[in-house]
Structures are given as C-alpha cells and as structure tokens.
Amino acid sequence: MQKHFSLPDLLALEQRFRASLINSLGGFKSVNLVGTKNTNQQTNLSVFNSIVHIGANPPLVGMIVRPDSVERHTYENILETGYYTLNHLNASIYVNAHQTSARYPRSISEFEACNLSELYQDDFFAPYVKESNVQIGLELKEKIDIASNGTILLVGEIKHVYFPEFALQRDGFLNLESCESITCSGLDSYHRTQLISRLSYAKPTSWPDKVV
Amino acid sequence: MQKHFSLPDLLALEQRFRASLINSLGGFKSVNLVGTKNTNQQTNLSVFNSIVHIGANPPLVGMIVRPDSVERHTYENILETGYYTLNHLNASIYVNAHQTSARYPRSISEFEACNLSELYQDDFFAPYVKESNVQIGLELKEKIDIASNGTILLVGEIKHVYFPEFALQRDGFLNLESCESITCSGLDSYHRTQLISRLSYAKPTSWPDKVV
C-alpha cells in the first residue's frame, strides 16, 4: 500500500515524528564531522548531514546551518575565524561522530568528550579529525540567509584535501568505498554502501555503458 | 600513502579530472529525478545530486541548479510554473535516470527518451516518475543567488509525499532501503546501501545506543 501525506497532514504531525520523516525524504545524505576552533583556541566538532556540492571551479562546498541549534558553536567559530574542516565518517567512528550532536557546553571540546583526535596540517587554522580518511580544509566565502525558515547557507572554498592515494582513479573519481566513507539517512541512521556501477557520460544518441 | 591537494593544485588540474574529484569529495549524495512541465505541457526530467534538507517545519528541500548547464530546462520550468517533483532513484531505473543527463533538445521529453513514465497525482501540476518508490511534490518558495559561482539555490516546500506504507517506522523514520532508494558519488557512480545501525538521541551524559 502507498502512503500519502499532503502538506496539511505533515504540518499536523507530532514534531519529532515530522522531523524524522522530513529528514528521511531527501534520500541518503553526505555526512561529515565539521571541525572548528575559536580565537581562544577552544575547538569544536559537530556532525552535519546538510552538505551540498556547489561547484568545481572554484571548488566550493555548501552547508546548511541552524543558528538556534546545537550547531551554534560551529557556526559562531566559522564566522569568527573564517576556517573549518569537513571530515568523512567511517564505520569505526560513526558512534563517536553521532555523539558530537549532544548538547555539550561551550567550554567542552567534542574532540575530547567524544574520543576523536585533533589533527593540524599545513598550517591550517582549523582542526581535522585524525581518524577520518577524507579531510577537507575550507575557507568561508559566502553567508547566505534563507528567508523561508531562518537557516543559513555557508559557502566554503576548498583550500586543502587529503585522502588515501589508492582511492584516486585515473579520471579524478575518488573511490569513497575504499576510503571507508559511509552515508546516513534521516536523523540517526548510518549505512555502508556497495557499488552498483559507474556509468559513462550520457549522450542523446546512445545508452550509457557500465564503466566499472 | 596520503594524497594532498592544495587549492592551487586543484585549480591546475585538467577540467574534467577536477570536476570528477571535487564532486567526489563531499561524500555520498542524495540522487533524485526532478520532474517538471512548462505551460505548453512539455515535460522535462533531469537527474540531480545536489539536494539538501533545509527544514522540517515548514517542510523545505533545497536544490542547487546551474542555469548554464543541461539543467537549464528544469530550472526554466520551475521558474515558469512554480512546481516540480523529486523522485528517488532505485537500481531498476538508475541507468534510465543517468541517461536524462544527456543534452536532449527542449522539444524532446526525457520521460519518453529515457523510457520512464509520467504520473499525475492529486491534481498536482508537475509529473512524478511512476517507477520511483518515493515521490515528492514541491512548490518553489525561494530562489537564492550564490554569488561565488553564479549557481542558484532553489528552496521548495513539500506539498505531497508518497512512499510504500511498510517503509514508515513508528517514530517517523522512513526506511529508505526498503524503498530500494540508492545513493550516488562523484558524477556517475551509483551505490546500494546496507544499514550499519540507527543510534539513539545523543546526550552529554551517556553514549548512544544502537536502536536497530
């Protein structure tokens, strides 16, 4: 049987039920630990699943933040310093990563509380997560208000990327499964992936080939 | 061995190599077919992997569009009519979905060219994809320019959702694996998922439980 909810149905749902459902609807999501540090050297780490590709040239990544939520410390540190890191989750650290979403007071670093290690590379201000296999250093380029609900799109430019050399294929594709990166769905569900296939560049005159 | 690219390294890469790499870096992504129709009843269908959750109350979904690309027809139809649909990919239609990214002329509907079926439900203007198991009808709420690279964030409000009833769990979580939804990485790689675990709501005083 198919289930149908209209907008009035959705608005009438209990708040947590609705949050869980709406967060599920978009599909499987990118999930990253965001590492920051304020000007007093206090570090912060928070899991985000609202990362989106913005462009490749220049290399830009977007992230939706909710300034009134537990993500507030991350947001304040990014505004204060301009720098942050994205670090892919893997199955060895996903429980630690999820735990960073607890409401710790500002004086406590989630690195320490959640048993993850700060890593500094190439004089970059913000801390990476040592246990992550794909690490990205970003500088804030643009802060865009979303009027519809008071959230904010942060656009960052990639300054550094680090990943295992064996994961890089000849055409620039990064094999994320060999990096052990995982995905998430909803608010709290974590998943491994299994390749179906890569497909060749689509042309109107032919059907794509399976290239892996 | 770890591989490191700095921003100058990335900017010096061959264009397609860079696009493939940067599109891989964010992690596994939501992948959806976006269905639209213009005021002349011409339908259009295009695969997008730049979908992001904006909020649950009201229920909002974001999508990054590149007005100068093959996504142009989708973008124009959304601006012209205000309505569009998101339809999850599954392993039975991912090749057809990928094929929608070919540069068909405007007079050709990708529904027909790529062998996917238009479905109209509850008097909604835009066409859903019949072969998709999770279907979302959206109304455009906000169009936001991203100055950094000329792309655009479209924010849509969910008007209708349809999915298999058995996939809905008691707390509102939607089991996307039971819907056969898949994920993607890079520009052209498609993946099934396998649940690791759901985790309980994180609290500073305890470690999360595995709830599934």
CSV table of C-alpha atoms in Angstrom, one decimal:
chain,number,residue,atom,x,y,z
A,1,MET,CA,0.0,0.0,0.0
A,2,GLN,CA,1.1,3.5,-0.8
A,3,LYS,CA,1.1,6.2,1.9
A,4,HIS,CA,0.3,9.8,1.0
A,5,PHE,CA,0.8,12.8,3.2
A,6,SER,CA,-0.2,16.3,1.9
A,7,LEU,CA,1.3,19.5,3.4
A,8,PRO,CA,-1.6,19.9,6.0
A,9,ASP,CA,-1.0,16.3,7.0
A,10,LEU,CA,2.7,16.9,7.5
A,11,LEU,CA,2.1,20.1,9.5
A,12,ALA,CA,-0.3,18.2,11.8
A,13,LEU,CA,2.2,15.6,12.7
A,14,GLU,CA,3.9,15.4,16.1
A,15,GLN,CA,7.1,17.5,15.9
A,16,ARG,CA,9.7,14.7,16.3
A,17,PHE,CA,7.8,12.4,14.0
A,18,ARG,CA,7.7,15.1,11.4
A,19,ALA,CA,11.4,15.9,11.8
A,20,SER,CA,12.4,12.3,11.4
A,21,LEU,CA,10.1,11.8,8.3
A,22,ILE,CA,11.1,15.0,6.5
A,23,ASN,CA,14.8,14.4,7.2
A,24,SER,CA,14.3,10.9,5.6
A,25,LEU,CA,12.6,12.1,2.4
A,26,GLY,CA,15.6,13.7,0.6
A,27,GLY,CA,17.4,10.4,0.4
A,28,PHE,CA,20.8,9.2,1.5
A,29,LYS,CA,23.0,12.1,2.6
A,30,SER,CA,26.6,13.1,2.8
A,31,VAL,CA,27.6,13.0,6.5
A,32,ASN,CA,30.7,14.9,7.8
A,33,LEU,CA,32.3,16.0,11.0
A,34,VAL,CA,32.9,19.8,11.0
A,35,GLY,CA,35.9,20.8,12.9
A,36,THR,CA,36.4,24.4,14.1
A,37,LYS,CA,38.4,26.5,16.6
A,38,ASN,CA,37.7,29.9,18.1
A,39,THR,CA,40.2,32.7,18.6
A,40,ASN,CA,40.7,31.4,22.3
A,41,GLN,CA,42.0,28.1,20.9
A,42,GLN,CA,38.8,26.3,22.0
A,43,THR,CA,38.0,23.6,19.5
A,44,ASN,CA,34.6,22.3,18.5
A,45,LEU,CA,33.4,19.3,16.5
A,46,SER,CA,29.9,18.6,15.2
A,47,VAL,CA,28.3,16.1,12.8
A,48,PHE,CA,26.5,17.6,9.8
A,49,ASN,CA,24.4,15.9,7.1
A,50,SER,CA,23.4,19.0,5.2
A,51,ILE,CA,26.5,19.3,2.9
A,52,VAL,CA,26.0,20.0,-0.8
A,53,HIS,CA,28.3,20.4,-3.8
A,54,ILE,CA,28.2,23.9,-5.1
A,55,GLY,CA,30.9,23.9,-7.9
A,56,ALA,CA,34.2,22.5,-9.0
A,57,ASN,CA,35.9,25.7,-10.4
A,58,PRO,CA,36.5,27.3,-8.0
A,59,PRO,CA,36.0,24.3,-5.7
A,60,LEU,CA,33.0,25.2,-3.5
A,61,VAL,CA,31.0,23.2,-0.8
A,62,GLY,CA,27.8,24.4,0.8
A,63,MET,CA,26.5,23.6,4.3
A,64,ILE,CA,23.1,24.5,5.8
A,65,VAL,CA,23.3,25.7,9.5
A,66,ARG,CA,20.6,26.3,12.1
A,67,PRO,CA,21.9,29.2,14.2
A,68,ASP,CA,19.5,28.4,17.1
A,69,SER,CA,20.5,24.7,17.5
A,70,VAL,CA,23.4,22.7,18.9
A,71,GLU,CA,25.2,23.7,15.7
A,72,ARG,CA,25.5,27.2,17.0
A,73,HIS,CA,29.1,26.8,18.3
A,74,THR,CA,30.3,25.6,14.9
A,75,TYR,CA,28.6,28.4,13.2
A,76,GLU,CA,30.0,31.1,15.5
A,77,ASN,CA,33.5,29.7,15.2
A,78,ILE,CA,33.3,29.8,11.4
A,79,LEU,CA,32.0,33.4,11.4
A,80,GLU,CA,34.7,34.4,13.9
A,81,THR,CA,37.7,32.8,12.2
A,82,GLY,CA,36.7,32.0,8.6
A,83,TYR,CA,38.0,28.4,8.6
A,84,TYR,CA,36.6,25.0,9.1
A,85,THR,CA,37.2,21.4,8.1
A,86,LEU,CA,35.0,18.6,6.7
A,87,ASN,CA,35.9,15.0,7.7
A,88,HIS,CA,34.2,11.9,6.3
A,89,LEU,CA,32.6,9.4,8.7
A,90,ASN,CA,33.6,5.8,8.6
A,91,ALA,CA,32.2,2.7,10.4
A,92,SER,CA,35.0,2.9,13.1
A,93,ILE,CA,34.0,6.4,14.3
A,94,TYR,CA,30.3,6.9,13.4
A,95,VAL,CA,29.2,6.4,17.1
A,96,ASN,CA,31.7,9.0,18.2
A,97,ALA,CA,30.6,11.3,15.4
A,98,HIS,CA,26.9,10.9,16.4
A,99,GLN,CA,27.8,11.7,20.0
A,100,THR,CA,29.1,15.1,18.9
A,101,SER,CA,25.4,16.1,18.4
A,102,ALA,CA,24.8,16.1,22.2
A,103,ARG,CA,24.4,19.5,23.8
A,104,TYR,CA,27.8,19.9,25.4
A,105,PRO,CA,28.6,23.3,27.0
A,106,ARG,CA,30.8,25.6,25.0
A,107,SER,CA,33.8,25.0,27.4
A,108,ILE,CA,33.9,21.3,26.4
A,109,SER,CA,35.5,20.3,23.2
A,110,GLU,CA,33.7,17.4,21.4
A,111,PHE,CA,37.1,16.1,20.2
A,112,GLU,CA,37.9,15.2,23.8
A,113,ALA,CA,34.4,14.3,25.0
A,114,CYS,CA,33.8,12.0,22.0
A,115,ASN,CA,37.2,10.5,21.9
A,116,LEU,CA,38.3,11.8,18.5
A,117,SER,CA,41.8,13.3,17.8
A,118,GLU,CA,42.6,16.9,16.6
A,119,LEU,CA,45.0,17.0,13.7
A,120,TYR,CA,46.7,20.1,12.3
A,121,GLN,CA,48.2,20.0,8.8
A,122,ASP,CA,49.9,22.5,6.5
A,123,ASP,CA,49.5,25.5,9.0
A,124,PHE,CA,45.7,25.4,8.6
A,125,PHE,CA,43.9,27.1,11.5
A,126,ALA,CA,41.0,24.6,11.9
A,127,PRO,CA,41.5,21.1,13.3
A,128,TYR,CA,41.0,18.0,11.2
A,129,VAL,CA,39.8,14.7,12.6
A,130,LYS,CA,42.7,12.3,12.6
A,131,GLU,CA,40.5,9.2,12.4
A,132,SER,CA,38.8,10.3,9.2
A,133,ASN,CA,40.2,9.1,5.9
A,134,VAL,CA,38.9,12.1,3.8
A,135,GLN,CA,39.7,15.5,5.2
A,136,ILE,CA,38.9,18.9,3.6
A,137,GLY,CA,40.0,22.3,4.8
A,138,LEU,CA,37.7,25.2,3.8
A,139,GLU,CA,37.6,29.0,4.0
A,140,LEU,CA,34.3,30.7,4.3
A,141,LYS,CA,33.4,32.6,1.1
A,142,GLU,CA,29.7,33.5,1.4
A,143,LYS,CA,27.0,33.5,4.1
A,144,ILE,CA,23.5,33.4,2.6
A,145,ASP,CA,20.3,33.9,4.6
A,146,ILE,CA,17.4,31.5,3.7
A,147,ALA,CA,14.3,33.7,4.5
A,148,SER,CA,11.9,30.7,4.4
A,149,ASN,CA,13.0,29.4,7.7
A,150,GLY,CA,15.9,31.4,9.1
A,151,THR,CA,18.6,28.9,8.3
A,152,ILE,CA,21.8,29.9,6.6
A,153,LEU,CA,23.8,28.5,3.7
A,154,LEU,CA,27.6,28.8,4.2
A,155,VAL,CA,29.6,28.5,1.1
A,156,GLY,CA,33.3,27.5,1.6
A,157,GLU,CA,36.2,27.3,-0.8
A,158,ILE,CA,38.3,24.1,-0.6
A,159,LYS,CA,41.9,25.1,0.4
A,160,HIS,CA,43.2,21.6,1.1
A,161,VAL,CA,42.1,18.0,0.6
A,162,TYR,CA,43.7,14.8,2.0
A,163,PHE,CA,42.7,11.2,1.1
A,164,PRO,CA,44.3,7.8,0.6
A,165,GLU,CA,46.3,7.8,-2.7
A,166,PHE,CA,44.9,4.4,-3.7
A,167,ALA,CA,41.4,5.8,-3.7
A,168,LEU,CA,42.1,8.2,-6.6
A,169,GLN,CA,41.2,6.8,-10.0
A,170,ARG,CA,42.8,8.0,-13.3
A,171,ASP,CA,39.9,10.2,-14.3
A,172,GLY,CA,39.7,12.1,-11.0
A,173,PHE,CA,37.0,9.9,-9.4
A,174,LEU,CA,37.6,9.2,-5.8
A,175,ASN,CA,36.5,5.7,-4.7
A,176,LEU,CA,34.8,6.6,-1.4
A,177,GLU,CA,34.2,2.9,-0.6
A,178,SER,CA,37.9,2.3,-0.5
A,179,CYS,CA,38.1,5.3,1.9
A,180,GLU,CA,35.5,3.5,4.1
A,181,SER,CA,33.3,6.6,3.9
A,182,ILE,CA,29.7,6.0,4.9
A,183,THR,CA,26.3,7.7,4.3
A,184,CYS,CA,23.3,8.5,6.5
A,185,SER,CA,19.6,8.8,6.3
A,186,GLY,CA,17.0,10.6,8.5
A,187,LEU,CA,18.4,12.0,11.7
A,188,ASP,CA,20.3,9.0,13.1
A,189,SER,CA,20.7,6.1,10.6
A,190,TYR,CA,24.1,5.2,9.2
A,191,HIS,CA,24.8,3.0,6.2
A,192,ARG,CA,27.7,1.4,4.3
A,193,THR,CA,27.5,1.4,0.5
A,194,GLN,CA,28.0,-1.2,-2.2
A,195,LEU,CA,28.8,-0.1,-5.8
A,196,ILE,CA,26.2,-0.9,-8.4
A,197,SER,CA,28.1,0.7,-11.3
A,198,ARG,CA,29.7,3.8,-12.7
A,199,LEU,CA,28.1,4.9,-15.9
A,200,SER,CA,29.7,6.6,-19.0
A,201,TYR,CA,28.9,10.2,-19.9
A,202,ALA,CA,25.3,10.4,-21.2
A,203,LYS,CA,24.7,11.3,-24.9
A,204,PRO,CA,21.4,11.7,-26.6
A,205,THR,CA,22.3,9.2,-29.3
A,206,SER,CA,23.3,6.2,-27.2
A,207,TRP,CA,22.6,4.4,-23.9
A,208,PRO,CA,25.3,4.7,-21.2
A,209,ASP,CA,27.8,2.0,-20.7
A,210,LYS,CA,28.7,0.5,-17.3
A,211,VAL,CA,32.3,1.6,-16.9
A,212,VAL,CA,33.1,-0.2,-13.7
B,1,MET,CA,50.2,6.9,1.2
B,2,GLN,CA,48.1,10.0,1.8
B,3,LYS,CA,47.5,12.3,-1.2
B,4,HIS,CA,47.3,16.1,-0.6
B,5,PHE,CA,46.0,18.7,-3.0
B,6,SER,CA,46.1,22.4,-2.1
B,7,LEU,CA,43.8,25.0,-3.8
B,8,PRO,CA,46.5,25.9,-6.4
B,9,ASP,CA,46.9,22.2,-7.1
B,10,LEU,CA,43.2,21.8,-7.7
B,11,LEU,CA,43.0,24.8,-9.9
B,12,ALA,CA,45.8,23.5,-12.1
B,13,LEU,CA,44.0,20.1,-12.7
B,14,GLU,CA,42.5,19.3,-16.1
B,15,GLN,CA,38.9,20.4,-16.0
B,16,ARG,CA,37.1,17.0,-16.2
B,17,PHE,CA,39.5,15.5,-13.7
B,18,ARG,CA,38.9,18.3,-11.3
B,19,ALA,CA,35.1,18.1,-11.7
B,20,SER,CA,35.1,14.4,-11.0
B,21,LEU,CA,37.4,14.8,-7.9
B,22,ILE,CA,35.5,17.8,-6.4
B,23,ASN,CA,32.2,16.1,-7.0
B,24,SER,CA,33.5,13.1,-5.1
B,25,LEU,CA,34.8,15.0,-2.1
B,26,GLY,CA,31.5,15.8,-0.3
B,27,GLY,CA,30.7,12.2,0.2
B,28,PHE,CA,27.7,10.0,-0.8
B,29,LYS,CA,24.8,12.1,-2.1
B,30,SER,CA,21.1,12.2,-2.4
B,31,VAL,CA,20.2,11.5,-6.0
B,32,ASN,CA,16.7,12.3,-7.4
B,33,LEU,CA,14.9,12.7,-10.7
B,34,VAL,CA,13.4,16.2,-11.0
B,35,GLY,CA,10.1,16.2,-13.0
B,36,THR,CA,8.8,19.4,-14.5
B,37,LYS,CA,6.3,20.7,-17.1
B,38,ASN,CA,6.1,24.0,-18.9
B,39,THR,CA,2.9,26.0,-19.6
B,40,ASN,CA,2.9,24.3,-23.1
B,41,GLN,CA,2.5,20.9,-21.4
B,42,GLN,CA,6.1,19.9,-22.5
B,43,THR,CA,7.5,17.7,-19.7
B,44,ASN,CA,11.2,17.5,-18.7
B,45,LEU,CA,13.1,15.1,-16.4
B,46,SER,CA,16.6,15.5,-15.1
B,47,VAL,CA,18.8,13.7,-12.5
B,48,PHE,CA,20.1,15.9,-9.7
B,49,ASN,CA,22.5,15.1,-6.9
B,50,SER,CA,22.6,18.5,-5.2
B,51,ILE,CA,19.6,18.1,-3.0
B,52,VAL,CA,19.8,19.3,0.6
B,53,HIS,CA,17.5,19.2,3.6
B,54,ILE,CA,16.6,22.8,4.7
B,55,GLY,CA,14.0,22.3,7.4
B,56,ALA,CA,11.1,20.2,8.7
B,57,ASN,CA,8.6,22.8,9.9
B,58,PRO,CA,7.7,24.0,7.3
B,59,PRO,CA,9.0,21.1,5.3
B,60,LEU,CA,11.6,22.5,2.9
B,61,VAL,CA,14.1,21.0,0.5
B,62,GLY,CA,16.9,22.8,-1.3
B,63,MET,CA,18.4,22.1,-4.7
B,64,ILE,CA,21.5,23.7,-6.4
B,65,VAL,CA,21.0,24.5,-10.1
B,66,ARG,CA,23.4,25.6,-12.7
B,67,PRO,CA,21.5,27.8,-15.1
B,68,ASP,CA,24.1,27.5,-17.9
B,69,SER,CA,24.0,23.7,-18.0
B,70,VAL,CA,21.8,20.8,-19.2
B,71,GLU,CA,19.8,21.5,-16.1
B,72,ARG,CA,18.6,24.7,-17.7
B,73,HIS,CA,15.2,23.3,-18.9
B,74,THR,CA,14.4,22.1,-15.4
B,75,TYR,CA,15.3,25.4,-14.0
B,76,GLU,CA,13.2,27.4,-16.5
B,77,ASN,CA,10.1,25.2,-16.0
B,78,ILE,CA,10.3,25.6,-12.2
B,79,LEU,CA,10.5,29.4,-12.5
B,80,GLU,CA,7.7,29.5,-15.1
B,81,THR,CA,5.3,27.3,-13.2
B,82,GLY,CA,6.5,27.1,-9.6
B,83,TYR,CA,6.1,23.3,-9.3
B,84,TYR,CA,8.4,20.3,-9.5
B,85,THR,CA,8.8,16.8,-8.2
B,86,LEU,CA,11.6,14.8,-6.7
B,87,ASN,CA,11.7,11.1,-7.3
B,88,HIS,CA,14.2,8.7,-5.7
B,89,LEU,CA,16.3,6.5,-7.9
B,90,ASN,CA,16.4,2.7,-7.4
B,91,ALA,CA,18.5,0.0,-9.0
B,92,SER,CA,15.9,-0.7,-11.7
B,93,ILE,CA,15.9,2.8,-13.1
B,94,TYR,CA,19.3,4.2,-12.4
B,95,VAL,CA,20.6,3.8,-16.0
B,96,ASN,CA,17.4,5.5,-17.3
B,97,ALA,CA,17.9,8.2,-14.7
B,98,HIS,CA,21.6,8.8,-15.7
B,99,GLN,CA,20.5,9.0,-19.3
B,100,THR,CA,18.3,12.0,-18.5
B,101,SER,CA,21.6,14.0,-18.1
B,102,ALA,CA,22.2,13.8,-21.9
B,103,ARG,CA,21.7,17.1,-23.8
B,104,TYR,CA,18.4,16.4,-25.4
B,105,PRO,CA,16.8,19.3,-27.3
B,106,ARG,CA,13.9,21.1,-25.5
B,107,SER,CA,11.3,19.6,-27.8
B,108,ILE,CA,12.1,16.1,-26.5
B,109,SER,CA,10.8,14.9,-23.1
B,110,GLU,CA,13.4,12.8,-21.2
B,111,PHE,CA,10.4,10.8,-19.9
B,112,GLU,CA,9.9,9.3,-23.4
B,113,ALA,CA,13.5,9.4,-24.5
B,114,CYS,CA,14.7,7.6,-21.3
B,115,ASN,CA,11.8,5.2,-21.0
B,116,LEU,CA,10.3,6.5,-17.7
B,117,SER,CA,6.6,7.0,-17.1
B,118,GLU,CA,4.8,10.3,-16.3
B,119,LEU,CA,2.5,10.0,-13.3
B,120,TYR,CA,0.0,12.7,-12.2
B,121,GLN,CA,-1.5,12.5,-8.7
B,122,ASP,CA,-3.9,14.7,-6.6
B,123,ASP,CA,-4.2,17.4,-9.3
B,124,PHE,CA,-0.5,18.4,-8.9
B,125,PHE,CA,0.8,20.2,-12.0
B,126,ALA,CA,4.2,18.6,-12.3
B,127,PRO,CA,4.8,15.0,-13.3
B,128,TYR,CA,6.0,12.3,-10.9
B,129,VAL,CA,8.1,9.3,-12.1
B,130,LYS,CA,5.9,6.2,-11.8
B,131,GLU,CA,8.8,3.8,-11.5
B,132,SER,CA,10.1,5.7,-8.4
B,133,ASN,CA,9.1,4.4,-4.9
B,134,VAL,CA,9.5,7.8,-3.1
B,135,GLN,CA,7.8,10.7,-4.8
B,136,ILE,CA,7.7,14.3,-3.5
B,137,GLY,CA,5.7,17.2,-4.9
B,138,LEU,CA,7.2,20.7,-4.3
B,139,GLU,CA,6.2,24.3,-4.7
B,140,LEU,CA,9.0,26.9,-5.2
B,141,LYS,CA,9.3,29.2,-2.2
B,142,GLU,CA,12.6,31.0,-2.7
B,143,LYS,CA,15.3,31.5,-5.4
B,144,ILE,CA,18.6,32.5,-3.9
B,145,ASP,CA,21.7,33.6,-6.0
B,146,ILE,CA,25.0,32.2,-4.9
B,147,ALA,CA,27.5,35.0,-5.9
B,148,SER,CA,30.6,32.9,-5.5
B,149,ASN,CA,30.0,31.0,-8.8
B,150,GLY,CA,26.6,32.1,-10.3
B,151,THR,CA,24.7,29.0,-9.2
B,152,ILE,CA,21.3,29.2,-7.6
B,153,LEU,CA,19.7,27.6,-4.5
B,154,LEU,CA,16.0,26.8,-5.1
B,155,VAL,CA,14.0,26.2,-1.9
B,156,GLY,CA,10.8,24.3,-2.3
B,157,GLU,CA,8.0,23.5,0.2
B,158,ILE,CA,6.8,19.9,0.2
B,159,LYS,CA,3.1,19.8,-0.9
B,160,HIS,CA,2.8,16.0,-1.2
B,161,VAL,CA,4.8,12.9,-0.4
B,162,TYR,CA,4.2,9.3,-1.5
B,163,PHE,CA,6.1,6.2,-0.4
B,164,PRO,CA,5.4,2.5,0.5
B,165,GLU,CA,3.5,2.3,3.8
B,166,PHE,CA,5.6,-0.6,5.1
B,167,ALA,CA,8.7,1.7,5.0
B,168,LEU,CA,7.4,4.1,7.6
B,169,GLN,CA,8.5,3.3,11.1
B,170,ARG,CA,6.7,4.3,14.3
B,171,ASP,CA,8.9,7.3,15.1
B,172,GLY,CA,8.5,8.8,11.6
B,173,PHE,CA,11.8,7.4,10.2
B,174,LEU,CA,11.5,6.2,6.6
B,175,ASN,CA,13.4,3.0,5.8
B,176,LEU,CA,14.9,4.0,2.5
B,177,GLU,CA,16.5,0.6,2.0
B,178,SER,CA,13.0,-1.0,2.0
B,179,CYS,CA,12.0,1.7,-0.6
B,180,GLU,CA,15.1,0.5,-2.7
B,181,SER,CA,16.4,4.0,-2.8
B,182,ILE,CA,20.1,4.3,-3.8
B,183,THR,CA,22.8,6.9,-3.4
B,184,CYS,CA,25.5,8.3,-5.7
B,185,SER,CA,29.0,9.6,-5.5
B,186,GLY,CA,31.0,11.7,-7.9
B,187,LEU,CA,29.4,12.5,-11.2
B,188,ASP,CA,28.4,9.0,-12.3
B,189,SER,CA,28.7,6.3,-9.6
B,190,TYR,CA,25.6,4.6,-8.1
B,191,HIS,CA,25.5,2.6,-4.9
B,192,ARG,CA,23.2,0.4,-2.8
B,193,THR,CA,23.3,0.8,0.9
B,194,GLN,CA,23.5,-1.5,3.9
B,195,LEU,CA,22.3,-0.4,7.3
B,196,ILE,CA,25.1,-0.3,10.0
B,197,SER,CA,22.8,1.0,12.7
B,198,ARG,CA,20.4,3.7,13.9
B,199,LEU,CA,21.6,5.4,17.0
B,200,SER,CA,19.6,6.9,19.9
B,201,TYR,CA,19.3,10.7,20.5
B,202,ALA,CA,22.7,11.9,21.8
B,203,LYS,CA,23.0,13.2,25.3
B,204,PRO,CA,26.2,14.6,27.0
B,205,THR,CA,25.9,12.2,29.9
B,206,SER,CA,25.8,8.9,28.1
B,207,TRP,CA,27.0,7.1,24.9
B,208,PRO,CA,24.3,6.5,22.2
B,209,ASP,CA,22.6,3.1,22.0
B,210,LYS,CA,22.2,1.1,18.8
B,211,VAL,CA,18.4,1.2,18.3
B,212,VAL,CA,18.2,-1.0,15.2
